[in-house]
Coordinates of C-alpha atoms and ligand atoms in Angstrom, one line a residue:
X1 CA -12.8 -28.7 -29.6
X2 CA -13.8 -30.1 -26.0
X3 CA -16.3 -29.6 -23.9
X4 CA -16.4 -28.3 -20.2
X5 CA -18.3 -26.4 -17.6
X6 CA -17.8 -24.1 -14.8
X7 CA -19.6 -23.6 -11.9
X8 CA -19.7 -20.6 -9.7
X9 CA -21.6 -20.4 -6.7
X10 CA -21.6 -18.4 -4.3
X11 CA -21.8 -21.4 -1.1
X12 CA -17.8 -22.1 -2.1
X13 CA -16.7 -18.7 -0.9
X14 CA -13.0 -19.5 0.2
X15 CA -12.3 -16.5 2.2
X16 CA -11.2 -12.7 1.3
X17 CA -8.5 -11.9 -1.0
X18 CA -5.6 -10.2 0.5
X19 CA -4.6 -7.4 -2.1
X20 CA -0.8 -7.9 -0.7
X21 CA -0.9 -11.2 -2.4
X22 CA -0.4 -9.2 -5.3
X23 CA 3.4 -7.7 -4.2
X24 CA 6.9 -7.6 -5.6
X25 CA 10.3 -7.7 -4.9
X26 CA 13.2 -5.8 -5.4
X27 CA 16.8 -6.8 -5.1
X28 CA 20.0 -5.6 -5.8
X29 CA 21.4 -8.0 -8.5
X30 CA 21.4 -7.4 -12.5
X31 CA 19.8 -4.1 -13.9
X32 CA 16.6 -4.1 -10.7
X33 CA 17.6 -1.1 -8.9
X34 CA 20.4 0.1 -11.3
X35 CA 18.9 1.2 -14.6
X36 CA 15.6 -0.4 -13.7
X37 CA 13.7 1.4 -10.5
X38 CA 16.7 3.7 -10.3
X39 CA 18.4 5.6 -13.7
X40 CA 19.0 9.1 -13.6
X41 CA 20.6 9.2 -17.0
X42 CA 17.2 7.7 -18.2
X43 CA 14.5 10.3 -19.9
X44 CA 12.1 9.5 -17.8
X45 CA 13.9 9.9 -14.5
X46 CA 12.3 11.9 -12.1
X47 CA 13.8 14.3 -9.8
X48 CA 15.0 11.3 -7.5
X49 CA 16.2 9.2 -10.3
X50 CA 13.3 6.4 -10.2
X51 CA 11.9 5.3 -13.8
X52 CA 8.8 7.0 -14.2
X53 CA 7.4 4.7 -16.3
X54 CA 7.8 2.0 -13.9
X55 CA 6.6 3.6 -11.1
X56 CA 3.7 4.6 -13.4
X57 CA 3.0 0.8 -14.2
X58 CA 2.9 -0.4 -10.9
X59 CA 0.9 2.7 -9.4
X60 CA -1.7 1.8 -12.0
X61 CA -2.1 -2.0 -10.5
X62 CA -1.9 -0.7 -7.3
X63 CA 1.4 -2.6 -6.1
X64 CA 0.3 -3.4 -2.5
X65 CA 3.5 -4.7 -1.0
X66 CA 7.2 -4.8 -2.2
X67 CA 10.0 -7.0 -0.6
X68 CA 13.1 -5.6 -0.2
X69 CA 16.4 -5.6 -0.9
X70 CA 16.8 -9.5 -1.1
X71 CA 16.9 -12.2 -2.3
X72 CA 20.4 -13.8 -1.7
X73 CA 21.4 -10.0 -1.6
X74 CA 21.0 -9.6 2.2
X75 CA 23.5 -12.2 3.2
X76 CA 26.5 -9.9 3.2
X77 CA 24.2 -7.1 3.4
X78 CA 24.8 -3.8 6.0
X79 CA 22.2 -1.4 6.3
X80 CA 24.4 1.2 7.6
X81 CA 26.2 1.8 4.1
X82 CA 22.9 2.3 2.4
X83 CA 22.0 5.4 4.5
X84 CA 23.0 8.7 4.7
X85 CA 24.1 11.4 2.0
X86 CA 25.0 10.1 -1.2
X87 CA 28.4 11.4 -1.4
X88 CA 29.4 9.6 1.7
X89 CA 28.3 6.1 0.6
X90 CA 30.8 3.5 0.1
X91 CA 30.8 1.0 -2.9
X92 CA 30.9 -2.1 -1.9
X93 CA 31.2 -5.7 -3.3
X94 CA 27.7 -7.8 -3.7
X95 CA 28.9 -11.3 -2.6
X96 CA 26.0 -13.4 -3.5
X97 CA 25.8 -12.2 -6.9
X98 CA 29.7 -11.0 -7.3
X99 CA 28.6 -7.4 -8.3
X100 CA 30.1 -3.9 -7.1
X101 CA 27.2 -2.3 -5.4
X102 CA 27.4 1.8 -5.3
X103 CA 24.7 2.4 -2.9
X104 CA 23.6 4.6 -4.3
X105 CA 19.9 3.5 -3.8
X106 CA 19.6 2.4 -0.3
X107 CA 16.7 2.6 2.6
X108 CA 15.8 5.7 2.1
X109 CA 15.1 5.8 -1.6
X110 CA 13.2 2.3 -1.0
X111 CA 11.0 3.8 0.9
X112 CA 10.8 6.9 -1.0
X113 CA 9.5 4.7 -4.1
X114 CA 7.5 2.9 -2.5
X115 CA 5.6 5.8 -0.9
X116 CA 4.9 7.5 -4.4
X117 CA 3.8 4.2 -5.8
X118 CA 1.4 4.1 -3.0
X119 CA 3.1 0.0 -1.6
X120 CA 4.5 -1.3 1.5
X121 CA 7.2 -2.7 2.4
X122 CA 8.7 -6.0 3.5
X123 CA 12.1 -5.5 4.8
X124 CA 14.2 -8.7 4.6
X125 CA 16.6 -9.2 7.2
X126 CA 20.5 -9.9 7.1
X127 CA 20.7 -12.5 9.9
X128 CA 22.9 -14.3 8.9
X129 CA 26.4 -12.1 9.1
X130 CA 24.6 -9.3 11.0
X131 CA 24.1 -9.5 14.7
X132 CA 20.4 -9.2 16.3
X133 CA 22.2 -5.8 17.7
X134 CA 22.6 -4.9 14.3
X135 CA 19.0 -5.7 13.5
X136 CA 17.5 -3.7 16.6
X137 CA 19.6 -0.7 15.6
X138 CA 18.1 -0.8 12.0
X139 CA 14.2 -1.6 13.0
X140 CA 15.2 2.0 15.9
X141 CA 16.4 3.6 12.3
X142 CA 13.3 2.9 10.4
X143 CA 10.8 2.8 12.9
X144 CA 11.8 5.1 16.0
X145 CA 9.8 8.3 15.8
X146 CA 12.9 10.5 17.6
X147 CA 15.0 10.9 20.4
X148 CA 17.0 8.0 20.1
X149 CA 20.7 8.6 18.3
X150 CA 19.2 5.7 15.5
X151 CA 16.1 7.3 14.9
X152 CA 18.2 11.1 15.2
X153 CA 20.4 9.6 12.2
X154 CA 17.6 9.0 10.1
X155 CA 16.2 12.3 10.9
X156 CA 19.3 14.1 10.2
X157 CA 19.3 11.9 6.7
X158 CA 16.0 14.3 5.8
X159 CA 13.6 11.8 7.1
X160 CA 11.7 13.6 9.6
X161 CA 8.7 11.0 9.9
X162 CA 9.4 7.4 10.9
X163 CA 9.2 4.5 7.8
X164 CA 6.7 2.6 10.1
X165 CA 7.5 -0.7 8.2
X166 CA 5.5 -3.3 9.4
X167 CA 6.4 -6.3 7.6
X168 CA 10.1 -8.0 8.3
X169 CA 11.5 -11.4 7.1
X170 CA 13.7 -13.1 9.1
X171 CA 16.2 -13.9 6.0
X172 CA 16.0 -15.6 3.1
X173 CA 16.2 -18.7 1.8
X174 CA 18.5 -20.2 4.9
X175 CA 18.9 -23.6 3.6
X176 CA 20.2 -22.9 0.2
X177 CA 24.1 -24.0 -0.3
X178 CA 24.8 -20.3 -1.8
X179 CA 23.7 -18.6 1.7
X180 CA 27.1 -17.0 2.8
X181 CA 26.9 -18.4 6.8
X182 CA 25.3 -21.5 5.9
X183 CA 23.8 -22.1 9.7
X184 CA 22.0 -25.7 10.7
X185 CA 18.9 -26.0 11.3
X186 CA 18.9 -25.3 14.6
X187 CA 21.2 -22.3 14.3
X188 CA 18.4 -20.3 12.6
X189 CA 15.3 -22.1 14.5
X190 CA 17.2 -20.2 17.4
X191 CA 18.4 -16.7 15.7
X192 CA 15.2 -16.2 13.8
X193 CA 13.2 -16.8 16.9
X194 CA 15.3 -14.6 18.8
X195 CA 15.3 -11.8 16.3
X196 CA 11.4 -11.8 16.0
X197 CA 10.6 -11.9 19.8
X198 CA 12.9 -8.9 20.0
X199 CA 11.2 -7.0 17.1
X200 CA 8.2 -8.3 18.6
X201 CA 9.4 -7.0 21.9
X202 CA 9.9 -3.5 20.1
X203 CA 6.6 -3.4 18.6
X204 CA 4.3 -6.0 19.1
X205 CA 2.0 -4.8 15.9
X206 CA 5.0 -5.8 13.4
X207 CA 4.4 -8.8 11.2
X208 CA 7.2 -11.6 11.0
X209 CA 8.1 -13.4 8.6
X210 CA 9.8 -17.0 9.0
X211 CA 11.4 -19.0 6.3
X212 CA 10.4 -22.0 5.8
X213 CA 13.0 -24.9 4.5
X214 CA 13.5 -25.1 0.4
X215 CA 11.2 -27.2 -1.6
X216 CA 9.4 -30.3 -0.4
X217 CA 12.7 -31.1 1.1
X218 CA 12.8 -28.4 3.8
X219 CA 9.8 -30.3 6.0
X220 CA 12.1 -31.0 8.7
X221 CA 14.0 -27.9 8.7
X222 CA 10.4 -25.6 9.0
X223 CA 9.2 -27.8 11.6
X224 CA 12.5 -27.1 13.4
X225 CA 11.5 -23.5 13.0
X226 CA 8.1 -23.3 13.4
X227 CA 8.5 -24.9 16.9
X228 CA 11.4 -23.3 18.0
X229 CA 9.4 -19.4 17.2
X230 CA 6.0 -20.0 16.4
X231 CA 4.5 -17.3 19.2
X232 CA 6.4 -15.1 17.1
X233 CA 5.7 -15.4 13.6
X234 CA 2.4 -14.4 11.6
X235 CA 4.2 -15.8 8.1
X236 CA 6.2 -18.7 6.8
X237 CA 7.6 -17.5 3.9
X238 CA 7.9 -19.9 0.9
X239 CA 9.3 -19.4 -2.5
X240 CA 8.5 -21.4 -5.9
X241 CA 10.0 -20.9 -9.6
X242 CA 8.2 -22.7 -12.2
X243 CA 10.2 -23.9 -15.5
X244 CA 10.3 -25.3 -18.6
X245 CA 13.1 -26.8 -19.4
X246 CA 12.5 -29.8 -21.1
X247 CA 10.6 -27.6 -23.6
X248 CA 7.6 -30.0 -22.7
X249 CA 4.0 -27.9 -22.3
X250 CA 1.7 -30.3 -21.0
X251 CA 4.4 -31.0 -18.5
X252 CA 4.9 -27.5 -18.1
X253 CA 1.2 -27.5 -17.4
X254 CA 1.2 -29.9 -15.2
X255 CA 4.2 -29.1 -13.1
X256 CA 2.7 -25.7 -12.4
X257 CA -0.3 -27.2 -11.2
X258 CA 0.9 -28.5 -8.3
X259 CA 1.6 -25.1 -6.1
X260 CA -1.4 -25.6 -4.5
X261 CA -0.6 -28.9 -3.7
X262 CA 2.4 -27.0 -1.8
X263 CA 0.5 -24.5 0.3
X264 CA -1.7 -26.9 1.8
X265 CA 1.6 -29.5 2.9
X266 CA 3.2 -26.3 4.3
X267 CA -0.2 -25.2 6.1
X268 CA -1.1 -28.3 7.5
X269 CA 3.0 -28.3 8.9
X270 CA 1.9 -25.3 10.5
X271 CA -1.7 -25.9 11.7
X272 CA -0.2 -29.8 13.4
X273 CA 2.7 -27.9 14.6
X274 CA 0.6 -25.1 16.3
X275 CA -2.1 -27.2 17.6
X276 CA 0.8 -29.5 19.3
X277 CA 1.8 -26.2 20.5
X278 CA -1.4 -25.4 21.9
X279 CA -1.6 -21.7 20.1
X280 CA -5.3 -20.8 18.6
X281 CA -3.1 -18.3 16.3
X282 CA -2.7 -19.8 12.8
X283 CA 0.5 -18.7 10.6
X284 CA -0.2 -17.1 6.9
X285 CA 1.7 -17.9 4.2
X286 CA 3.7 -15.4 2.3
X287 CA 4.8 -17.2 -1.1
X288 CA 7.1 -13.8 -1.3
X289 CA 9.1 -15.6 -4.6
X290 CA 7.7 -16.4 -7.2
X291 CA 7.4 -16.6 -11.0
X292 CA 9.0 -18.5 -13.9
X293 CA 12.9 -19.2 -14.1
X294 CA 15.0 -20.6 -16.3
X295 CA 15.2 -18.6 -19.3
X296 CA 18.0 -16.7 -18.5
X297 CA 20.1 -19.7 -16.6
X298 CA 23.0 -20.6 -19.5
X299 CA 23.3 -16.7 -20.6
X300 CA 24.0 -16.1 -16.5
X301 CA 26.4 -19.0 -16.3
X302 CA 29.1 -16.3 -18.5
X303 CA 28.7 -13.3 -16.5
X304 CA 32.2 -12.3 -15.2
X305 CA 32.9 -11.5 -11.5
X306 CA 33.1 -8.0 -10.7
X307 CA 30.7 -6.0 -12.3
X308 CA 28.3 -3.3 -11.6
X309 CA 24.3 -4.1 -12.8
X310 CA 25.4 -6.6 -15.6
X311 CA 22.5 -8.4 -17.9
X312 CA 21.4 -11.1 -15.4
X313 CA 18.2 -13.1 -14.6
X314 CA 17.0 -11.2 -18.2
X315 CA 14.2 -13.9 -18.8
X316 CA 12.2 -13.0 -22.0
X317 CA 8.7 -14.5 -21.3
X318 CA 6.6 -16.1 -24.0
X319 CA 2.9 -16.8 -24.0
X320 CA 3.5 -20.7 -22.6
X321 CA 5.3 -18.9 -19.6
X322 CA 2.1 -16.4 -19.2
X323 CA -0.2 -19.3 -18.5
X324 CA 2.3 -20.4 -16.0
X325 CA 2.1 -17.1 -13.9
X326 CA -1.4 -17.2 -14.7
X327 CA -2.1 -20.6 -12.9
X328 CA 0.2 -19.5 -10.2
X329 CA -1.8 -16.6 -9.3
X330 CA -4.8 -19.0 -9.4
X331 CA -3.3 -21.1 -7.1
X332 CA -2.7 -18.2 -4.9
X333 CA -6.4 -16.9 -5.1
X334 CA -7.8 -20.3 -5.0
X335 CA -5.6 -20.8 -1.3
X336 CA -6.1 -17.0 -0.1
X337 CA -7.9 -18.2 3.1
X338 CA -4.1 -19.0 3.5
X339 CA -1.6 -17.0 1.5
X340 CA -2.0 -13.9 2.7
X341 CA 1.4 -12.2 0.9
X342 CA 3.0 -13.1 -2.6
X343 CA 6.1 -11.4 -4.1
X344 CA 6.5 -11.5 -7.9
X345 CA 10.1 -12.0 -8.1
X346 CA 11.1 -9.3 -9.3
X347 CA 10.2 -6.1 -10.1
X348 CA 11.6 -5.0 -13.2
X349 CA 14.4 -6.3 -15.3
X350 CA 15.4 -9.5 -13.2
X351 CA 12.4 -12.0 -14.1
X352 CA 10.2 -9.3 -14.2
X353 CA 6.9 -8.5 -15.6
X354 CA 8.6 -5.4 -17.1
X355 CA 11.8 -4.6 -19.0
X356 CA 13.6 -1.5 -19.6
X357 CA 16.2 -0.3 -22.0
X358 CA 19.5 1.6 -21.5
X359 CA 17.2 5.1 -22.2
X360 CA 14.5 3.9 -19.6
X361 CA 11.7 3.1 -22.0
X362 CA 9.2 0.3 -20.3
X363 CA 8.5 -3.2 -22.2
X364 CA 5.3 -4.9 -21.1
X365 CA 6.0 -9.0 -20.9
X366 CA 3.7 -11.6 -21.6
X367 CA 3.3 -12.4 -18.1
X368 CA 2.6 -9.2 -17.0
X369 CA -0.8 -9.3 -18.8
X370 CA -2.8 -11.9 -16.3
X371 CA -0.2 -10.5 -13.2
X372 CA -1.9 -7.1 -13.7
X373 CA -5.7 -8.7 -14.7
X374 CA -5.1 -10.4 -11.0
X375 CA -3.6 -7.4 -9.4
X376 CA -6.8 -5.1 -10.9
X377 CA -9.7 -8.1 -10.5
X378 CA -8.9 -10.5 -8.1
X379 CA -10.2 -8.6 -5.5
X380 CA -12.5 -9.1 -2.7
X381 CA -13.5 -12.7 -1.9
X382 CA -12.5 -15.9 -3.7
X383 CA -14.8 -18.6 -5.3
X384 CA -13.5 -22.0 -5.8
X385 CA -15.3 -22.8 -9.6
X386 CA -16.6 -26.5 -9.6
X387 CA -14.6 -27.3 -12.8
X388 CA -15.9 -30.3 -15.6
X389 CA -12.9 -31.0 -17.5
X390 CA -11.2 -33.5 -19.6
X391 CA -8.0 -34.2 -17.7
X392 CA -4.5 -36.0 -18.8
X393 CA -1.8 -37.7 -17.0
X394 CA 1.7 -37.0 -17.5
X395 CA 5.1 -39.1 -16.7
X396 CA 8.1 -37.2 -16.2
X397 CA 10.6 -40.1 -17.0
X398 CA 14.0 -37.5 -16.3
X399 CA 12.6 -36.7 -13.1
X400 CA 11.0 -39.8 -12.2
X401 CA 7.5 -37.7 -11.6
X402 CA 4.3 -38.7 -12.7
X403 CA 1.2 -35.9 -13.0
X404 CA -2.1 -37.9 -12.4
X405 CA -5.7 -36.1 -13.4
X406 CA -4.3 -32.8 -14.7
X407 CA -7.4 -30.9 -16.1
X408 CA -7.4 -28.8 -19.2
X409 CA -9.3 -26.0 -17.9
X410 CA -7.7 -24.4 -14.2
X411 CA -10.5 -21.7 -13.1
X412 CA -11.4 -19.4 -10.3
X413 CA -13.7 -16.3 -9.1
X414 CA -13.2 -13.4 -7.5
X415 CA -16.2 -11.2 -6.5
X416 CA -15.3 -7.3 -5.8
X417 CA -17.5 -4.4 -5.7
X418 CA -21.0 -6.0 -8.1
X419 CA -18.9 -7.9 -10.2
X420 CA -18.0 -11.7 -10.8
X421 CA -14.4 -12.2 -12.6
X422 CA -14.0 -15.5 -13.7
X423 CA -10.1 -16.4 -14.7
X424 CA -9.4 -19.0 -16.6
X425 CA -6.3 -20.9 -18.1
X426 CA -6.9 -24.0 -21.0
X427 CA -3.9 -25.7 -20.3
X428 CA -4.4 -28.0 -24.0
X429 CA -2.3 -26.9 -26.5
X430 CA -3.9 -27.8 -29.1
X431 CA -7.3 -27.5 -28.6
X432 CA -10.3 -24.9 -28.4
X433 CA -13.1 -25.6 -25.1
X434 CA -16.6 -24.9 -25.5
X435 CA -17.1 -23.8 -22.0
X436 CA -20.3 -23.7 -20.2
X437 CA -20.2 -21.2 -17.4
X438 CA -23.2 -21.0 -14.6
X439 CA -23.6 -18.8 -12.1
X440 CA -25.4 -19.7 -8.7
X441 CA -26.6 -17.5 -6.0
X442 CA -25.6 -14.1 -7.0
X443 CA -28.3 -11.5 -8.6
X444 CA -28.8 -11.8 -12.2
X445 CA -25.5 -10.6 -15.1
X446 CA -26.1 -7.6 -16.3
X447 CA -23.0 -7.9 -19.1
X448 CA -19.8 -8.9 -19.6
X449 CA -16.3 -8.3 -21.2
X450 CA -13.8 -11.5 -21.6
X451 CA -10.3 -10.3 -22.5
X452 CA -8.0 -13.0 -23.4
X453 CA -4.5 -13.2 -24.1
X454 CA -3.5 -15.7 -26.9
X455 CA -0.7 -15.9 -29.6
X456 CA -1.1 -19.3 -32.0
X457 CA 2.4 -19.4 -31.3
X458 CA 3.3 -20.7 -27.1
X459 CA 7.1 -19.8 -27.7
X460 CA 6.4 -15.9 -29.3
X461 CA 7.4 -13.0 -27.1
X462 CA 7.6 -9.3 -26.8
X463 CA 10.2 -7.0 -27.8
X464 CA 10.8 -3.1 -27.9
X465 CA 10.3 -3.7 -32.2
X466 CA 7.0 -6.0 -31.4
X467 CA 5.9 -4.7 -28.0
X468 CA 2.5 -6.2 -28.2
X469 CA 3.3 -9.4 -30.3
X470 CA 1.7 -10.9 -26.7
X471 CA -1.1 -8.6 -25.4
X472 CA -4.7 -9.3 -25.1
X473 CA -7.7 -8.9 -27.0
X474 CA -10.8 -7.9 -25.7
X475 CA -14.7 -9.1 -26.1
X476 CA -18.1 -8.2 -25.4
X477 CA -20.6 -10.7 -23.7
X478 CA -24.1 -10.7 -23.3
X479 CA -24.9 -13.3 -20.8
X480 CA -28.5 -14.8 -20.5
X481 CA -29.8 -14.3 -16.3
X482 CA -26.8 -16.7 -14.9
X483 CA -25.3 -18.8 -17.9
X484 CA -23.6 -18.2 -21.1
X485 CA -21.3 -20.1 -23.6
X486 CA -17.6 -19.1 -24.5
X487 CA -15.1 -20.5 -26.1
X488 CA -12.1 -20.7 -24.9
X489 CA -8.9 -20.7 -26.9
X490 CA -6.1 -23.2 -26.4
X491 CA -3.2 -22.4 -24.4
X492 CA -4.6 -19.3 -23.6
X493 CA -5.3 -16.3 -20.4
X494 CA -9.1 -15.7 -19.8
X495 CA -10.3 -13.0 -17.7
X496 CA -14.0 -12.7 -18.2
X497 CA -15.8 -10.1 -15.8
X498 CA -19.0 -9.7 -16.0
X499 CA -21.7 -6.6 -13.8
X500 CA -24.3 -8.0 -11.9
X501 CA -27.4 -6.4 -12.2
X502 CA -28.2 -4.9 -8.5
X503 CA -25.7 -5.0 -5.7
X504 CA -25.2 -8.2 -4.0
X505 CA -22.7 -7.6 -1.0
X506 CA -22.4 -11.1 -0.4
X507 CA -20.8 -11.2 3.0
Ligands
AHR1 O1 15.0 -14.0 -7.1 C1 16.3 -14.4 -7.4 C2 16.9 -15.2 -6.3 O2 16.2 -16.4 -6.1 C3 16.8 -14.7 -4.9 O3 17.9 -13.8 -4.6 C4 16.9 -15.9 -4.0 O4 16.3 -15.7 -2.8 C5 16.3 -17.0 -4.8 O5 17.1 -18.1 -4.8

């Protein structure tokens, strides 16, 4: 066992959570939309064909945000044959993924599940084989109250009330080799600008979302971007897939750690950038993918061409891959001054927190345990934790990276309506930490609960036959006035919350 403390005090405030941080996406590939969000052969289908259940898990961690319908999906996408009635839909052929697509869940129903889960939405834009016509006309559909033959349309598809969506991304991932339309650089600098002054020009209270390039590699493609539209954006959207697939933890670990590492290179790109500019405005970022990859990669590589919702991006998670998602959401809590949108990619199914079978019953994955923890607690305002830690190095030979300083234990605060919640990840995998935690500034702890999600095993997982093989335990703890002992378990998910005794509104 080791030994480590954590501070919290309440002078490194980092700024206020933004609940969207806590979002998801939804795209049309694999079993998502088809036999995930929608099934109406399931049991549980309600009278739209949406999975209860799921709806029913993500109205219980208050899903803020949902990006939609892509992903890769939108380059071939066209909005127009996902509207209208049913019957008159056409089936059409999902290029990026090489699936037939029945359209039968389209704009509407997106919005329709998203209003009885109680989320927004972030529409992602096709601009790369649509035309910024195209675009207008879909932003008149959704957003046009009446009177216009757009906005009439969508009226006359039984939506009487306009979808008001606020959020829009100006495509996805534009510098990836798989985009259909590959453009240069300074192809989408140009149509992305262009398409969010016009939105802009439509409603200047819409948020925009920019991509920025892929990986560390993009620099000089988002600087391209950022100068060429920076009046018009609010985001710069960045995505990041952790993996293990040298079946390494502490490298595992390690890599993970580095995300935040990431946001602060892309928002110091944006702050030079805007500053040369001469704007006072500064851009948020909206990490709108993310989550762990790579379990699914070699079972993917054999899907055949052609078919409707086949088993694809099917990760099963393990308790090493919750930690992962756990620091991730750290990282994101730790930088919220900053990251003011996240997307777990996806929603259900397709690297998902949940899983569904063929009758629509709803599997719980290890990593939706600290996804929902953060989604329900890490709320309000964000304390950086002054962490005393052992720490290691790591080499990664096979990718010629080396990991310097990596500590065992990763923890922040959160502080929402009278109570502290402290998460915490022990990133050994071997060892127990007797963990010292002060608290400074706030009114005395009143009590405490630390639940904690362990299995001796990293590599064990849940299944419909052991559905909580992975699920987490939970403890009672009586602090003294502001410090207490815990131990903390190797390779494990901490969430300890703990009342203080009168209200401290600390802001
Ligand atoms: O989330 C799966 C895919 O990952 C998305 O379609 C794409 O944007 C990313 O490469």
């Amino acid at each position: 066992m080791y030994k480590a403390k954590i501070l919290i005090d309440k002078v490194n405030i980092v700024g206020d959570i933004d609940p969207n941080i806590y979002g998801s996406f939804i795209e049309h590939t694999g079993k998502c939309v088809y036999d995930g969000v929608y099934n109406p052969e399931a049991k549980n289908a309600d009278e739209n064909g949406f999975n209860k259940d799921v709806i029913e898990a993500y109205k219980e961690m208050k899903l803020p945000i949902v990006r939609y319908p892509g992903g890769s999906y939108v380059a071939t996408w066209d909005w127009r044959e996902s509207i209208g009635p049913k019957s008159e839909r056409k089936t059409m052929y999902n290029l990026p993924w090489h699936e037939i697509e029945p359209n039968t869940f389209g704009i509407g129903e997106a919005v329709k599940w998203a209003r009885k889960v109680g989320c927004e939405i972030m529409m992602c834009l096709n601009i790369s084989t649509m035309s910024l016509l195209d675009n207008l006309r879909l932003l008149e559909y959704c957003n046009f109250p009446k009177g216009t033959y757009y906005s009439d349309l969508r009226r006359s598809h039984g939506y009487e009330e306009p979808f008001n969506i606020k959020y829009w991304s100006m495509g996805n991932e534009p510098d990836g080799w798989w985009q259909i339309n590959l453009e240069t650089e300074d192809e989408y600098a140009r149509i992305s600008a262009e398409t969010a002054k016009a939105f802009k020009f439509f409603d200047p209270e819409l948020k925009i979302i920019a991509c920025s390039g892929l990986g560390d590699k993009g620099y000089k493609w988002t600087k391209t971007t950022l100068k060429k539209g920076y009046k018009h954006y609010d985001f710069i959207s960045m995505h990041r897939y952790m993996a293990n697939k040298q079946n390494c933890f502490p490298l595992y670990m390690a890599k993970t750690s580095v995300l935040s590492g990431a946001i602060d290179r892309l928002t110091y790109l944006c702050d030079e950038i805007g500053q040369e500019l001469g704007f006072d405005k500064r851009i948020m970022v909206s990490l709108d993918e993310w989550n762990v990859w790579y379990h699914s990669l070699e079972a993917d590589s054999k899907i055949p061409y052609h078919c409707f919702a086949p088993h694809r991006l099917e990760d099963i998670y393990n308790m090493e891959d919750a930690l992962s998602v756990g620091e991730m959401l750290m990282a994101m809590i730790k930088k919220c001054d900053r990251v003011k949108i996240g997307c777990m990619a996806q929603l259900v199914n397709v690297i998902a927190p949940l899983f569904t079978n063929k009758d629509g019953d709803v599997l719980k994955q290890s990593i939706y345990y600290p996804y929902r923890d953060a989604c329900l607690y890490g709320r309000g305002v964000a304390i950086n934790n002054i962490v005393e830690s052992p720490a290691y190095d790591f080499e990664d030979k096979d990718n010629d990276d080396k990991y310097e300083n990596v500590a065992y234990i990763d923890s922040v605060t959160s502080f929402y309506q009278n109570t502290l919640t402290i998460f915490i990840v022990n990133r050994s995998e071997n060892e127990a930490a007797e963990c010292e935690i002060n608290v400074k500034g706030f009114e005395k702890l009143a009590y405490g609960k630390h639940k904690e999600l362990y299995h001796d095993d990293i590599k064990a997982e849940n299944s419909f036959e052991n559905p909580d093989k992975v699920s987490p335990k939970e403890y009672e703890i009586t602090p003294d006035e502001d410090a207490f002992k815990l131990n903390i378990k190797p390779h494990s998910w901490n969430m300890i919350s703990l009342k203080l005794e009168e209200s401290g509104n600390i802001l």
